Amino acid sequence: MVGKVIGRDFDVVVVGAGVAGITAAIAAAGEGASVAVVTRGRLGNSGSSFCHLSRGWGISAATGVQDPADSPSEHLRDILDAAQGMSIPRLAEVLADEAPARLSDLAGMGVPLTPVRGCHCFNRRERSVRAFDVNMTRQVLADAVRSRRIHIIEESTVLSLLASSGRCAGVRVLEKQSDSAYDISSGAVVLASGGGTGLFSFNLGDPCNIGYSHYLALLSGATLTNMEFVQFAFGIAWPVPGALFAEELFSLRPVLTNGLGEDVTSKHFSADQYAKLCALRATHAPYTCACPSSAIDRAIYGEIANGRASRHGGVSLRIAPATGGEPPKSGLGEWLDWLRGMGADLSTGDVEIAPFAQAFNGGIVIDEHGRTSVQGLYACGEAAAGPHGADRVGGNMIASALVFGTRAGRNSARYAAETWRAAKGGQGAAVAHYAPAGDGTPTEARHLGRLRSIMFKACSLVRDEDGLQQAIGEIDSLTRDGVTQSNSSCRGITPACDAVCGAADSARASMDLHVALTVSKVILSSALLRRESRGSHFRRDFPQPDAAYGGRIEVRMDPSGNLTYTAPWLGR
Ligand SMILES: Cc1cc2nc3c(=O)[nH]c(=O)nc-3n(C[C@H](O)[C@H](O)[C@H](O)COP(=O)(O)OP(=O)(O)OC[C@H]3O[C@@H](n4cnc5c(N)ncnc54)[C@H](O)[C@@H]3O)c2cc1C
């Protein structure tokens, strides 16, 4: 049963409490709006923004502090260059222009920021600033939310969006603890619910980020784009699973060994080749097939995907004392100490690394105001697409979360004030969007694990037609086994929807699986359509970029629940 209805409505409901959600909520409250934030986790402790092994944020903004010759137009050039034709240029422009001001806002709130020196990502201009003190950042942002009387709803999952008179009119929420679901009406909704890195067996962010943003947007009629561009970076598979690996360590030419005890580097490269690739690989993260050093990532992926992983699923890495590589940069000392403190000693070979899903470049299409194509529905942060493209410049995710979080928050509040608050009472009763039900059986956790390994194998660093087709077949069969679909023409509050909300844990697990399967299929299908290699997307069967695929794929869901894909080369 749908249980309690929260005792009040809000001008703006923000879904997600990562950096984008917090920024949007603060901006909306600054416009005088009443604001609620709903998060699956806890304030200051959920999402990729605040993942437990984070070592702080790098934020890109052309402040000119490190390099007086830098400017927003230089930043824009770098974004567009990395995006390889796949960004929405106006959004990239807004990002480059407004990042310095948003960085000042962050500093003004009390987040300590340190300009990074001696770190040229791909020889670009130095413009990265680091928020090193993760705990301080959490604290400052959480306090900023609390002090503005923003209503926080923690450990709760938004299951669907409400619609009224053709606009987004609120959310349906499932509380984890109390086994109850309820609706919150609002003048506008901001989706800041992150990406979908939790769909891959190796993921660096919050494993709960399994694509709810994309699912909720599709269901409401909004458009997704660039879903095939998922960025991967090296992470530690053992002994600190999920910690980011510092790519600068490749300057030391690490020795890599697979589960059979084979030397992975000599198996794939000559010594000279490996030295050159390592020098390059040390200069950037995440992975991009635009750089020859991606051969290292693919060699490691190949060992893991083909069953030759080391004991804990990764590839063993050791820094030999006399590899002849460059000495590590000074900034690494702190990281190495931290790692040692966690029990990871790089000189012993007991550390395993793997390519981990780090962030989604694609997501919900927004305009420069943070609006989706659905009235009253806004999106920002990793949930939204457009500022980035086939590749993303490091530090630009947090920057875009700040820039578009602010815009989405402000504009959603203004929209709510102009259209909803003014006409309150005149609108029809809210009705829930269609939300298919799962059967809630305990087998579903196993299914989610299976789905994650399918996605890692078929749709991470190396993809091809056969693997993607096979993965789609496996996803389809998991869908048949794992989820009992409700009547697809249902668009209201139905017994089927109520069943989703019946028992919190099993209902949430069931819904999670349904969301994960739907969004995985969108990613796989988009990757299948892009028969070329570009940015974070590498096709073994089409290893080069191809100008014929120079446009973006867009995805929509029709009212019957069917997905449609459009792209310039498809003629639709
Ligand atoms: C290890 C790591 C290091 C990174 N380093 C950098 C860096 O240095 N610089 C950079 O620019 N980027 C970096 N990134 C990427 C960047 O951190 C993320 O893209 C960014 O933090 C995303 O912020 P967000 O607020 O959009 O989403 P998130 O921080 O992921 O927050 C999503 C929120 O939505 C909630 N949520 C999800 N689904 C639901 C639902 N159905 N109902 C309710 N709530 C929901 C979650 O609980 C969470 O609160 C890194 C990523 C990782 C994983």
XYZ file of C-alpha atoms and ligand atoms in Angstrom:
625
model
C 0.000 0.000 0.000
C 1.047 3.558 -0.513
C 1.352 4.719 3.072
C 1.568 8.163 4.571
C 1.566 11.302 2.498
C 4.093 13.741 3.875
C 2.299 16.509 5.734
C 3.361 19.265 3.336
C 4.435 19.957 -0.182
C 7.525 21.811 -1.357
C 8.334 24.288 -4.071
C 11.305 22.165 -5.122
C 12.236 18.549 -4.432
C 15.874 17.694 -5.131
C 16.635 14.001 -5.681
C 20.170 13.267 -4.469
C 22.536 14.773 -1.910
C 25.871 14.651 -3.695
C 27.628 17.876 -4.622
C 25.076 18.619 -7.379
C 22.028 18.039 -5.169
C 23.427 20.059 -2.286
C 24.356 22.905 -4.628
C 20.911 22.870 -6.256
C 19.128 22.803 -2.898
C 21.148 25.736 -1.571
C 20.524 27.725 -4.763
C 16.779 27.004 -4.704
C 16.555 27.962 -1.034
C 18.439 31.154 -1.894
C 15.517 32.083 -4.169
C 13.139 31.780 -1.224
C 11.801 28.348 -2.223
C 10.811 25.673 0.260
C 13.093 22.739 -0.544
C 13.266 19.036 0.282
C 16.259 16.833 -0.533
C 15.679 13.086 -0.823
C 18.703 10.798 -0.736
C 19.249 7.071 -0.637
C 22.177 7.647 1.671
C 22.915 10.266 4.296
C 23.656 13.945 3.911
C 27.381 14.410 3.260
C 27.873 10.679 2.989
C 26.424 9.405 -0.249
C 27.021 9.396 -3.953
C 30.298 9.529 -5.849
C 30.851 12.974 -4.333
C 31.368 11.618 -0.847
C 32.399 8.013 -1.422
C 34.145 6.632 1.636
C 37.554 6.177 0.023
C 37.630 9.588 -1.611
C 40.836 11.566 -1.263
C 39.182 14.832 -2.147
C 37.997 16.617 -5.249
C 40.008 18.059 -8.099
C 38.052 20.950 -9.600
C 38.812 22.584 -12.930
C 38.277 26.313 -13.252
C 40.155 28.909 -15.275
C 41.007 31.197 -12.369
C 44.432 32.063 -13.761
C 46.018 31.411 -10.343
C 48.483 28.812 -11.614
C 48.743 30.174 -15.134
C 47.954 33.852 -15.792
C 47.527 33.079 -19.497
C 44.598 30.779 -18.743
C 41.035 31.907 -19.474
C 37.521 30.444 -19.790
C 37.988 30.311 -23.548
C 41.110 28.155 -23.087
C 39.140 25.937 -20.725
C 36.323 25.703 -23.278
C 38.785 24.723 -25.979
C 40.055 21.863 -23.790
C 36.520 20.659 -23.028
C 35.519 20.627 -26.692
C 38.769 18.983 -27.676
C 38.208 16.151 -25.171
C 34.517 15.898 -26.082
C 35.328 15.095 -29.747
C 32.092 16.553 -31.059
C 29.871 14.876 -28.467
C 29.177 17.728 -26.049
C 26.453 20.353 -26.279
C 28.702 23.361 -26.983
C 26.521 25.944 -25.197
C 26.662 23.878 -21.989
C 30.435 23.510 -22.280
C 30.666 27.279 -22.693
C 28.554 27.930 -19.584
C 30.699 25.455 -17.639
C 33.957 27.157 -18.607
C 32.569 30.667 -17.983
C 30.995 30.035 -14.596
C 33.375 27.521 -12.985
C 35.586 30.253 -11.417
C 32.586 31.948 -9.751
C 31.259 28.648 -8.393
C 34.703 27.830 -7.020
C 34.622 31.164 -5.174
C 31.204 30.227 -3.742
C 32.682 26.991 -2.425
C 35.636 28.791 -0.874
C 33.224 31.385 0.554
C 31.306 28.635 2.336
C 34.524 27.541 4.014
C 35.709 24.585 1.897
C 39.534 24.718 1.930
C 40.872 24.739 -1.648
C 44.477 24.328 -2.772
C 45.664 25.141 -6.303
C 47.486 22.122 -7.738
C 50.853 22.783 -9.310
C 53.046 20.545 -11.438
C 50.107 18.562 -12.805
C 49.426 19.019 -16.512
C 46.658 16.722 -17.655
C 47.707 15.937 -21.271
C 49.859 19.068 -21.262
C 46.805 21.250 -20.850
C 47.115 24.445 -18.842
C 47.213 23.989 -15.083
C 43.846 24.981 -13.636
C 42.985 22.288 -11.124
C 42.177 23.170 -7.540
C 41.897 20.447 -4.901
C 39.550 20.176 -1.968
C 41.857 17.795 -0.103
C 40.094 17.700 3.226
C 37.183 15.384 2.507
C 35.781 15.478 6.021
C 35.847 19.250 6.134
C 34.105 19.426 2.738
C 31.368 17.055 3.929
C 30.900 19.025 7.110
C 30.801 22.454 5.482
C 28.288 21.418 2.821
C 26.054 19.489 5.219
C 26.039 22.461 7.622
C 25.191 24.802 4.754
C 22.128 22.683 3.946
C 20.989 22.386 7.556
C 21.399 26.079 8.268
C 19.030 26.931 5.407
C 16.197 24.873 6.855
C 16.183 22.587 3.864
C 14.105 19.488 4.639
C 16.335 16.375 4.476
C 14.851 12.949 3.805
C 17.613 10.356 4.190
C 17.822 6.628 3.433
C 14.899 6.929 1.064
C 14.639 6.069 -2.609
C 12.658 8.031 -5.166
C 10.812 5.340 -7.102
C 8.947 7.479 -9.587
C 8.072 11.015 -10.531
C 4.562 12.386 -10.280
C 2.839 14.073 -13.183
C 0.061 16.593 -13.226
C -1.312 18.552 -16.167
C 1.712 17.681 -18.299
C 4.337 18.804 -15.818
C 6.474 17.051 -13.247
C 4.673 17.504 -9.963
C 6.571 15.631 -7.282
C 8.084 12.305 -6.311
C 7.107 8.982 -4.823
C 9.499 7.941 -2.075
C 10.204 4.556 -0.496
C 11.564 4.747 3.035
C 14.157 2.083 3.751
C 13.427 1.636 7.429
C 9.686 1.966 7.754
C 8.467 -0.107 4.836
C 6.341 2.740 3.622
C 6.030 4.739 0.464
C 4.530 8.159 0.139
C 4.148 10.971 -2.337
C 5.509 14.498 -2.077
C 3.942 17.142 -4.318
C 6.154 19.915 -5.580
C 6.313 22.749 -8.052
C 9.487 21.357 -9.607
C 11.854 18.411 -9.264
C 15.634 18.463 -9.728
C 17.235 15.128 -10.583
C 20.704 15.177 -9.020
C 20.773 11.445 -8.442
C 24.145 10.775 -10.040
C 25.282 8.388 -12.751
C 25.288 4.623 -13.058
C 28.789 3.445 -12.178
C 27.206 0.960 -9.760
C 26.192 -1.052 -12.842
C 29.767 -2.348 -13.208
C 31.454 -4.953 -11.037
C 34.446 -2.677 -10.485
C 33.143 0.750 -9.527
C 34.780 3.582 -7.648
C 31.710 5.526 -6.661
C 28.567 4.736 -4.707
C 27.378 1.219 -5.654
C 23.824 2.491 -5.129
C 24.202 4.730 -8.188
C 22.617 2.287 -10.601
C 20.978 4.676 -13.030
C 17.853 5.923 -11.236
C 18.449 9.356 -12.768
C 18.245 7.947 -16.265
C 15.361 5.644 -15.488
C 13.213 8.326 -13.841
C 13.947 10.753 -16.662
C 13.085 8.242 -19.384
C 9.829 7.325 -17.701
C 8.772 10.938 -17.492
C 9.447 11.516 -21.203
C 12.842 13.260 -20.984
C 15.723 12.477 -23.365
C 19.069 10.804 -22.624
C 22.240 11.155 -24.648
C 25.862 9.917 -24.728
C 25.019 6.895 -22.585
C 27.807 4.849 -24.192
C 30.488 7.185 -22.825
C 31.356 5.800 -19.395
C 34.695 6.892 -18.032
C 36.976 4.276 -16.393
C 40.011 4.863 -14.203
C 42.399 2.552 -12.395
C 41.334 1.601 -8.913
C 42.635 -0.769 -6.287
C 40.944 -4.172 -6.252
C 42.961 -5.281 -3.212
C 43.660 -4.621 -0.304
C 41.604 -1.402 -0.278
C 38.876 -2.273 -2.792
C 37.464 0.799 -4.467
C 40.300 3.229 -3.715
C 41.394 5.334 -6.659
C 44.852 4.408 -7.976
C 47.212 7.320 -8.588
C 48.039 7.092 -12.285
C 51.224 9.130 -11.696
C 52.702 5.871 -10.363
C 52.959 4.636 -13.922
C 55.984 6.911 -14.146
C 57.697 4.206 -12.021
C 56.939 1.522 -14.645
C 55.183 -0.879 -12.297
C 55.587 -4.627 -12.731
C 52.217 -6.237 -13.476
C 51.535 -9.932 -12.914
C 48.409 -11.947 -13.688
C 46.851 -14.821 -11.769
C 48.991 -17.356 -13.660
C 52.127 -15.576 -12.486
C 52.831 -14.235 -15.993
C 54.483 -10.856 -16.455
C 51.673 -8.901 -18.088
C 53.900 -6.134 -19.364
C 56.393 -8.290 -21.272
C 53.494 -10.369 -22.576
C 51.969 -7.312 -24.255
C 54.825 -4.843 -24.801
C 58.536 -4.572 -25.464
C 60.479 -2.908 -22.624
C 60.956 0.205 -24.710
C 57.280 0.384 -25.651
C 56.190 -0.083 -22.044
C 58.496 2.691 -20.849
C 57.031 5.125 -23.390
C 53.439 4.123 -22.665
C 53.999 4.422 -18.907
C 55.399 7.923 -19.288
C 52.204 8.879 -21.125
C 49.840 6.954 -18.850
C 51.221 8.816 -15.839
C 49.935 12.115 -17.210
C 46.204 11.587 -17.200
C 43.116 9.909 -15.824
C 40.634 8.539 -16.670
C 41.093 6.119 -19.581
C 40.694 7.385 -23.132
C 41.245 5.444 -26.328
C 42.397 8.735 -27.861
C 45.756 8.181 -26.099
C 48.138 5.352 -27.099
C 48.729 4.626 -23.391
C 45.223 3.117 -23.309
C 46.982 -0.064 -24.479
C 48.052 -0.554 -20.842
C 44.461 -0.310 -19.598
C 43.294 -2.743 -22.250
C 46.077 -5.223 -21.473
C 45.022 -5.253 -17.810
C 41.332 -5.472 -18.717
C 42.114 -8.385 -21.083
C 43.814 -10.394 -18.335
C 40.847 -9.912 -16.000
C 38.085 -10.396 -18.570
C 39.715 -13.562 -19.911
C 39.900 -15.324 -16.565
C 43.545 -14.644 -15.716
C 42.933 -12.265 -12.831
C 44.942 -12.468 -9.633
C 43.440 -13.782 -6.405
C 41.208 -10.792 -5.685
C 39.995 -10.140 -9.212
C 42.549 -7.556 -10.364
C 46.104 -7.705 -11.709
C 48.969 -7.649 -9.182
C 51.112 -4.547 -9.230
C 54.532 -4.041 -7.739
C 56.892 -1.105 -7.868
C 60.325 -2.674 -8.269
C 63.167 -0.698 -6.668
C 65.204 -0.424 -9.877
C 62.716 -0.052 -12.693
C 64.521 2.960 -14.046
C 61.376 5.072 -14.081
C 61.079 8.660 -12.931
C 60.908 9.300 -9.171
C 57.313 9.905 -8.019
C 56.073 13.487 -7.866
C 55.952 15.063 -4.437
C 52.133 14.992 -4.184
C 52.235 11.210 -4.242
C 53.937 10.860 -0.874
C 50.755 11.540 1.054
C 48.817 9.069 -1.059
C 51.482 6.363 -0.647
C 51.482 6.915 3.130
C 47.705 6.663 3.199
C 47.845 3.461 1.170
C 50.506 1.974 3.424
C 48.358 2.875 6.410
C 45.527 0.895 4.805
C 47.839 -2.121 4.477
C 48.763 -1.720 0.813
C 52.495 -1.901 0.218
C 53.359 -1.314 -3.418
C 56.782 -2.895 -3.090
C 55.452 -6.364 -2.225
C 53.177 -7.115 -5.177
C 50.180 -7.674 -2.909
C 48.319 -4.769 -4.435
C 45.886 -5.546 -7.256
C 44.529 -2.954 -9.652
C 41.717 -3.019 -12.215
C 39.840 -0.584 -14.450
C 36.942 0.794 -12.394
C 33.893 2.698 -13.625
C 34.443 6.263 -12.419
C 31.795 8.520 -13.958
C 29.145 8.821 -16.664
C 29.745 11.492 -19.297
C 26.241 10.981 -20.671
C 22.851 11.305 -19.043
C 19.758 13.480 -19.193
C 19.703 16.182 -21.875
C 19.400 19.606 -20.276
C 19.495 23.139 -21.609
C 21.634 25.931 -20.200
C 19.020 26.590 -17.499
C 19.213 22.995 -16.244
C 15.767 22.218 -17.720
C 14.922 18.859 -19.255
C 12.327 18.601 -22.011
C 9.661 17.848 -19.366
C 8.089 20.897 -17.754
C 9.050 21.269 -14.116
C 11.818 18.643 -14.354
C 15.433 19.793 -14.022
C 18.696 17.845 -13.872
C 22.305 18.542 -12.921
C 25.577 16.901 -11.932
C 26.527 13.491 -13.235
C 22.848 12.802 -13.947
C 22.901 15.398 -16.724
C 24.582 15.272 -20.116
C 25.928 17.975 -22.337
C 28.877 19.732 -20.745
C 31.061 16.674 -21.444
C 31.336 14.392 -24.439
C 33.275 11.318 -25.530
C 35.953 12.184 -22.953
C 35.899 14.510 -20.002
C 38.694 16.731 -18.745
C 39.655 15.772 -15.160
C 38.069 18.049 -12.538
C 35.180 19.014 -14.816
C 32.577 16.771 -13.171
C 32.651 18.595 -9.858
C 32.886 21.904 -11.721
C 29.783 21.098 -13.786
C 27.926 19.852 -10.690
C 28.566 23.256 -9.100
C 27.708 25.268 -12.223
C 24.574 23.398 -13.313
C 23.550 22.581 -9.733
C 23.346 26.326 -9.132
C 21.473 26.948 -12.373
C 19.020 24.068 -11.909
C 18.361 25.062 -8.294
C 17.720 28.726 -9.073
C 15.640 28.116 -12.172
C 13.527 25.352 -10.657
C 12.701 27.672 -7.753
C 11.729 30.471 -10.144
C 9.631 28.091 -12.226
C 7.854 26.812 -9.118
C 7.168 30.359 -7.953
C 5.847 31.522 -11.306
C 3.762 28.564 -12.342
C 2.900 26.419 -9.385
C 2.893 28.489 -6.259
C 0.884 31.155 -8.087
C -1.703 28.633 -9.292
C -1.690 26.325 -6.264
C -4.975 24.551 -5.895
C -5.843 25.109 -9.527
C -3.899 22.048 -10.705
C -5.342 18.569 -11.033
C -4.457 15.930 -8.475
C -1.006 14.455 -8.965
C -0.821 10.995 -10.468
C 2.175 8.688 -10.356
C 4.073 7.927 -13.503
C 4.125 4.345 -14.601
C 6.477 2.311 -12.427
C 6.839 -1.383 -13.184
C 6.896 -3.778 -10.269
C 9.485 -6.376 -9.371
C 8.611 -9.631 -7.664
C 10.931 -8.974 -4.747
C 12.413 -12.454 -4.636
C 15.732 -12.907 -2.823
C 17.389 -14.124 -6.017
C 17.566 -10.548 -7.203
C 20.736 -9.565 -5.347
C 22.423 -12.395 -7.197
C 20.973 -11.071 -10.462
C 22.407 -7.614 -9.784
C 25.849 -9.162 -9.228
C 25.499 -11.070 -12.484
C 24.428 -7.921 -14.317
C 27.486 -6.063 -13.026
C 29.873 -8.686 -14.333
C 28.100 -8.770 -17.705
C 28.481 -5.003 -17.956
C 32.157 -5.071 -16.964
C 33.009 -7.756 -19.462
C 30.983 -6.512 -22.447
C 30.744 -2.788 -21.967
C 33.718 -1.392 -20.084
C 37.078 -0.739 -21.765
C 36.774 -3.078 -24.720
C 33.557 -3.663 -26.629
C 32.573 -5.465 -29.813
C 29.434 -6.415 -31.710
C 29.323 -10.043 -30.531
C 29.979 -9.225 -26.884
C 27.402 -6.436 -26.821
C 24.764 -8.579 -28.565
C 25.393 -11.421 -26.161
C 25.184 -9.080 -23.173
C 21.855 -7.704 -24.404
C 20.576 -11.288 -24.669
C 21.720 -12.002 -21.114
C 20.112 -8.807 -19.822
C 16.878 -9.797 -21.559
C 16.918 -13.184 -19.907
C 17.669 -11.656 -16.493
C 14.726 -9.348 -17.115
C 12.489 -12.337 -17.773
C 13.807 -14.266 -14.745
C 14.218 -11.450 -12.299
C 11.378 -9.043 -12.779
C 7.690 -9.534 -13.230
C 6.657 -6.698 -15.470
C 3.405 -4.977 -14.743
C 1.009 -3.998 -17.494
C 3.065 -1.640 -19.616
C 0.132 0.592 -20.449
C -0.367 1.432 -16.773
C 0.437 5.070 -16.060
C -1.370 5.656 -12.779
C -1.205 4.470 -9.203
C -1.982 0.792 -9.618
C -1.920 -2.307 -7.441
C 1.271 -3.189 -9.322
C 2.914 0.071 -8.262
C 1.707 -0.499 -4.728
C 3.326 -3.932 -4.743
C 6.674 -2.252 -5.412
C 6.212 -0.253 -2.274
C 5.010 -3.137 -0.120
C 8.101 -4.356 1.708
C 10.935 -1.901 1.895
C 13.922 -4.155 1.497
C 12.641 -6.615 -1.041
C 10.686 -3.894 -2.823
C 13.760 -1.725 -3.106
C 15.904 -4.644 -4.253
C 13.303 -5.514 -6.826
C 13.002 -1.969 -8.111
C 16.794 -1.598 -8.111
C 17.111 -4.617 -10.340
C 14.467 -3.365 -12.729
C 16.151 0.050 -12.964
C 19.600 -1.522 -13.390
C 18.406 -3.831 -16.162
C 16.633 -1.041 -18.033
C 19.551 1.378 -17.888
C 22.137 -1.318 -18.681
C 20.222 -2.141 -21.823
C 20.235 1.530 -22.824
C 24.033 1.652 -22.382
C 24.620 -1.608 -24.258
C 22.303 -0.610 -27.110
C 23.949 2.796 -27.453
C 27.398 1.167 -27.475
C 26.204 -1.244 -30.153
C 24.991 1.594 -32.380
C 28.314 3.427 -32.209
C 30.389 1.352 -34.642
C 33.629 3.261 -34.105
C 36.042 4.072 -31.257
C 35.855 7.486 -29.638
C 36.950 8.767 -26.231
C 36.008 6.422 -23.421
C 34.265 4.081 -25.896
C 36.623 1.574 -27.593
C 35.339 -0.969 -30.127
C 37.755 -3.809 -30.850
C 35.953 -4.395 -34.170
C 36.046 -0.686 -35.139
C 39.262 0.580 -33.528
C 39.333 4.016 -35.192
C 37.104 7.075 -34.923
C 34.806 7.414 -37.919
C 33.407 10.776 -39.054
C 30.167 9.018 -40.026
C 29.466 8.629 -36.283
C 30.146 12.266 -35.486
C 26.743 12.931 -33.869
C 25.147 12.046 -30.542
C 22.782 9.131 -29.909
C 19.593 10.165 -28.121
C 17.279 7.797 -26.254
C 13.612 8.209 -25.356
C 10.890 5.999 -23.945
C 7.463 6.052 -25.555
C 4.264 5.898 -23.483
C 4.158 2.100 -23.889
C 7.612 1.740 -22.370
C 9.458 1.083 -25.663
C 12.888 2.660 -26.057
C 13.726 4.557 -29.230
C 17.226 5.524 -30.347
C 17.964 8.383 -32.705
C 21.287 9.395 -34.252
C 22.257 11.276 -37.417
C 23.556 8.107 -39.102
C 20.331 6.238 -38.368
C 18.383 8.798 -40.387
C 16.031 9.369 -37.465
C 36.690 7.919 -6.701
C 36.202 9.055 -7.543
C 36.986 10.177 -7.678
C 36.537 11.238 -8.448
N 37.320 12.342 -8.531
C 36.863 13.414 -9.209
C 37.613 14.613 -9.220
O 38.665 14.712 -8.587
N 37.118 15.664 -9.946
C 35.944 15.592 -10.646
O 35.546 16.568 -11.268
N 35.205 14.458 -10.620
C 35.629 13.390 -9.918
N 34.875 12.257 -9.884
C 33.525 12.303 -10.445
C 32.639 13.099 -9.489
O 33.016 12.816 -8.155
C 31.162 12.779 -9.664
O 30.816 12.830 -11.019
C 30.317 13.794 -8.899
O 30.686 13.806 -7.537
C 28.843 13.451 -9.041
O 28.123 14.289 -8.188
P 26.543 14.232 -8.190
O 26.108 15.081 -7.072
O 26.043 14.513 -9.543
O 26.183 12.699 -7.906
P 26.544 11.803 -6.641
O 27.592 12.416 -5.809
O 26.803 10.442 -7.164
O 25.213 11.822 -5.775
C 24.068 11.112 -6.151
C 23.056 11.220 -5.032
O 21.805 10.693 -5.485
C 21.304 9.780 -4.526
N 20.391 8.881 -5.238
C 20.635 8.049 -6.280
N 19.493 7.452 -6.675
C 18.504 7.921 -5.872
C 17.098 7.692 -5.773
N 16.438 6.878 -6.618
N 16.413 8.313 -4.790
C 17.034 9.158 -3.918
N 18.357 9.424 -3.979
C 19.071 8.820 -4.948
C 22.544 9.178 -3.902
O 22.250 8.593 -2.652
C 23.407 10.439 -3.776
O 23.015 11.178 -2.650
C 35.295 11.169 -9.118
C 34.505 10.035 -8.994
C 34.937 8.994 -8.198
C 34.039 7.809 -8.042
